[in-house]
Tab-separated table of C-alpha atoms in Angstrom:
chain	number	residue	atom	x	y	z
A	10	MET	CA	71.949	-9.786	-18.945
A	11	MET	CA	68.528	-8.964	-20.287
A	12	LEU	CA	65.941	-7.223	-18.166
A	13	THR	CA	62.429	-8.391	-18.489
A	14	LEU	CA	59.584	-5.964	-18.916
A	15	ALA	CA	58.152	-6.889	-15.528
A	16	ALA	CA	61.394	-5.839	-13.838
A	17	VAL	CA	61.351	-2.415	-15.464
A	18	ILE	CA	57.763	-1.473	-14.619
A	19	THR	CA	57.468	-0.010	-11.162
A	20	GLN	CA	54.424	-0.770	-9.115
A	21	GLU	CA	52.145	2.190	-8.662
A	22	GLU	CA	49.360	2.383	-6.194
A	23	VAL	CA	46.193	1.373	-7.987
A	24	THR	CA	42.820	2.309	-6.590
A	25	TYR	CA	39.878	0.166	-7.493
A	26	VAL	CA	36.774	2.061	-8.514
A	27	LYS	CA	33.598	0.049	-8.197
A	28	PRO	CA	31.554	0.526	-11.361
A	29	GLU	CA	27.979	1.738	-11.103
A	30	PRO	CA	25.448	-1.056	-11.483
A	31	ASP	CA	23.616	-1.209	-14.788
A	32	GLY	CA	20.467	-2.808	-16.119
A	33	LEU	CA	18.346	-4.693	-13.625
A	34	MET	CA	20.970	-4.292	-10.929
A	35	HIS	CA	20.729	-0.511	-11.322
A	36	ILE	CA	16.954	-0.656	-10.768
A	37	LEU	CA	17.392	-2.849	-7.694
A	38	HIS	CA	20.134	-0.500	-6.475
A	39	ILE	CA	17.754	2.494	-6.731
A	40	ILE	CA	15.027	0.651	-4.794
A	41	GLY	CA	17.507	-0.609	-2.193
A	42	LYS	CA	19.001	2.859	-1.735
A	43	PHE	CA	15.510	4.337	-1.249
A	44	TYR	CA	14.681	1.949	1.585
A	45	GLU	CA	18.234	2.073	2.960
A	46	ASP	CA	17.876	5.817	3.508
A	47	GLY	CA	14.569	5.227	5.248
A	48	ILE	CA	11.002	5.987	4.365
A	49	ASP	CA	10.672	8.831	6.879
A	50	ASP	CA	10.238	11.457	4.160
A	51	HIS	CA	7.464	9.433	2.501
A	52	LEU	CA	5.039	8.586	5.297
A	53	ALA	CA	2.038	8.451	2.950
A	54	VAL	CA	3.619	5.462	1.184
A	55	PHE	CA	4.305	3.728	4.476
A	56	ALA	CA	0.739	4.452	5.612
A	57	LEU	CA	-0.648	2.985	2.365
A	58	LEU	CA	1.390	-0.191	2.776
A	59	VAL	CA	0.173	-0.577	6.365
A	60	VAL	CA	-3.456	0.112	5.407
A	61	ILE	CA	-3.300	-2.471	2.597
A	62	VAL	CA	-2.134	-5.153	5.047
A	63	PHE	CA	-4.773	-4.045	7.567
A	64	ASP	CA	-7.473	-4.224	4.863
A	65	ILE	CA	-6.472	-7.791	3.982
A	66	LEU	CA	-6.698	-8.838	7.630
A	67	LEU	CA	-10.022	-7.084	8.210
A	68	GLY	CA	-11.524	-8.466	4.998
A	69	PHE	CA	-10.594	-11.985	6.040
A	70	SER	CA	-11.949	-11.380	9.556
A	71	ARG	CA	-15.193	-10.009	8.167
A	72	ALA	CA	-15.726	-13.014	5.886
A	73	TRP	CA	-14.922	-15.359	8.750
A	74	ALA	CA	-17.268	-13.587	11.176
A	75	GLN	CA	-20.144	-13.495	8.687
A	76	HIS	CA	-19.584	-17.133	7.640
A	77	SER	CA	-19.241	-16.012	4.036
A	78	TYR	CA	-15.645	-17.064	3.442
A	79	SER	CA	-15.001	-18.031	-0.175
A	80	SER	CA	-11.572	-19.184	-1.276
A	81	SER	CA	-12.041	-17.729	-4.763
A	82	LYS	CA	-13.008	-14.313	-3.329
A	83	PHE	CA	-10.090	-14.512	-0.937
A	84	ARG	CA	-7.653	-15.346	-3.741
A	85	LYS	CA	-8.959	-12.541	-5.919
A	86	GLY	CA	-8.749	-10.020	-3.089
A	87	LEU	CA	-5.357	-11.219	-1.932
A	88	VAL	CA	-3.880	-11.092	-5.430
A	89	SER	CA	-5.180	-7.567	-6.057
A	90	HIS	CA	-4.001	-6.313	-2.654
A	91	VAL	CA	-0.569	-7.947	-2.946
A	92	ALA	CA	-0.190	-6.560	-6.474
A	93	MET	CA	-0.963	-3.066	-5.221
A	94	PHE	CA	1.421	-3.532	-2.284
A	95	LEU	CA	4.274	-4.691	-4.544
A	96	MET	CA	3.647	-2.043	-7.204
A	97	THR	CA	3.669	0.663	-4.555
A	98	ALA	CA	6.735	-0.703	-2.781
A	99	LEU	CA	8.734	-1.223	-5.992
A	100	ALA	CA	7.534	1.533	-8.336
A	101	TYR	CA	7.426	4.453	-5.894
A	102	PRO	CA	11.222	4.609	-5.387
A	103	LEU	CA	11.689	4.590	-9.165
A	104	CYS	CA	9.181	7.425	-9.564
A	105	VAL	CA	10.970	9.454	-6.909
A	106	PHE	CA	14.273	8.789	-8.700
A	107	ALA	CA	12.696	10.012	-11.952
A	108	GLY	CA	11.497	13.203	-10.263
A	109	LEU	CA	7.812	12.269	-10.285
A	110	GLY	CA	7.421	12.085	-6.516
A	111	VAL	CA	4.834	14.861	-6.179
A	112	ALA	CA	2.613	13.476	-8.960
A	113	VAL	CA	2.768	9.957	-7.570
A	114	ASP	CA	2.057	11.243	-4.059
A	115	ALA	CA	-1.371	12.385	-5.277
A	116	PHE	CA	-2.089	8.839	-6.483
A	117	ILE	CA	-0.787	7.384	-3.202
A	118	ILE	CA	-3.061	9.657	-1.157
A	119	SER	CA	-6.113	8.796	-3.272
A	120	MET	CA	-5.378	5.081	-2.836
A	121	LEU	CA	-4.920	5.679	0.886
A	122	PHE	CA	-8.441	7.118	1.051
A	123	ALA	CA	-9.855	4.242	-1.029
A	124	TYR	CA	-8.256	1.558	1.138
A	125	GLY	CA	-9.083	3.547	4.268
A	126	SER	CA	-12.770	3.596	3.344
A	127	SER	CA	-12.596	-0.159	2.787
A	128	VAL	CA	-11.069	-0.582	6.247
A	129	LEU	CA	-13.819	1.570	7.778
A	130	ALA	CA	-16.519	-0.393	5.918
A	131	ASN	CA	-15.023	-3.662	7.182
A	132	LEU	CA	-14.889	-2.330	10.725
A	133	SER	CA	-18.497	-1.217	10.446
A	134	ALA	CA	-19.545	-4.661	9.185
A	135	LEU	CA	-17.691	-6.238	12.102
A	136	GLY	CA	-19.697	-4.121	14.537
A	137	VAL	CA	-17.164	-1.402	15.312
A	138	HIS	CA	-19.248	1.737	14.899
A	139	ILE	CA	-17.470	5.070	14.725
A	140	PRO	CA	-19.893	7.992	15.175
A	141	TYR	CA	-20.345	10.307	12.168
A	142	ILE	CA	-17.691	8.481	10.125
A	143	ASP	CA	-19.735	5.287	10.110
A	144	LYS	CA	-22.793	7.172	8.863
A	145	PHE	CA	-20.752	8.899	6.173
A	146	ILE	CA	-19.336	5.566	5.010
A	147	ARG	CA	-22.776	3.969	4.863
A	148	GLN	CA	-24.214	6.820	2.802
A	149	ASN	CA	-21.329	7.385	0.387
A	150	ILE	CA	-19.667	4.020	-0.268
A	151	ASP	CA	-20.891	1.656	-2.944
A	152	THR	CA	-23.171	-0.519	-0.812
A	153	ASP	CA	-23.145	-3.378	-3.332
A	154	LYS	CA	-19.384	-3.673	-3.156
A	155	PHE	CA	-19.141	-3.614	0.607
A	156	ASP	CA	-22.487	-5.260	1.437
A	157	VAL	CA	-23.246	-2.599	4.004
A	158	ASP	CA	-26.391	-3.549	5.864
A	159	LYS	CA	-29.125	-1.400	4.330
A	160	ALA	CA	-31.390	-1.931	7.331
A	161	ASP	CA	-28.965	0.009	9.529
A	162	TYR	CA	-28.847	2.824	7.014
A	163	THR	CA	-32.638	3.087	6.778
A	164	ASP	CA	-32.931	3.146	10.582
A	165	GLU	CA	-30.466	6.027	10.747
A	166	LYS	CA	-32.292	7.849	7.950
A	167	GLU	CA	-35.647	7.430	9.667
A	168	LYS	CA	-34.198	8.747	12.934
A	169	SER	CA	-32.790	11.803	11.161
A	170	ASP	CA	-36.156	12.390	9.439
A	171	GLU	CA	-37.947	12.214	12.794
A	172	THR	CA	-35.689	14.845	14.350
A	173	LYS	CA	-36.405	17.350	11.553
């Protein structure tokens, strides 16, 4: 009687080791792991994402309230804001993985201030006046870009000149 090879080999316990993802799946794994762990350690990124969405909503509200809605302006603004949102949401975890978190945080904070000033300018144009901050925004933001009412600024300047 001849024994077959299968009869001679004893079954050993085999453990299956899941291979690490590679290529595009590795990149998606890094991003997924970042958000799976939570964004609690990176609140500036979360704040930027929230402020970008808030800026889109306020920009649309401002155009609607001033009857100056333009679909081409809306598309341009929406595309640039969504691009910034996606680049921040997708590239930041990769930068943290590469050890560039501190350097990218400086960029995130500067963008947070830029979008925050846009939000404040939109609020000001909608009639929500915040003392001191509103005046600072009117004096220091590019008035052509935000169409800040120059008449309001000159009134404030004249009042400050009168008090001196």
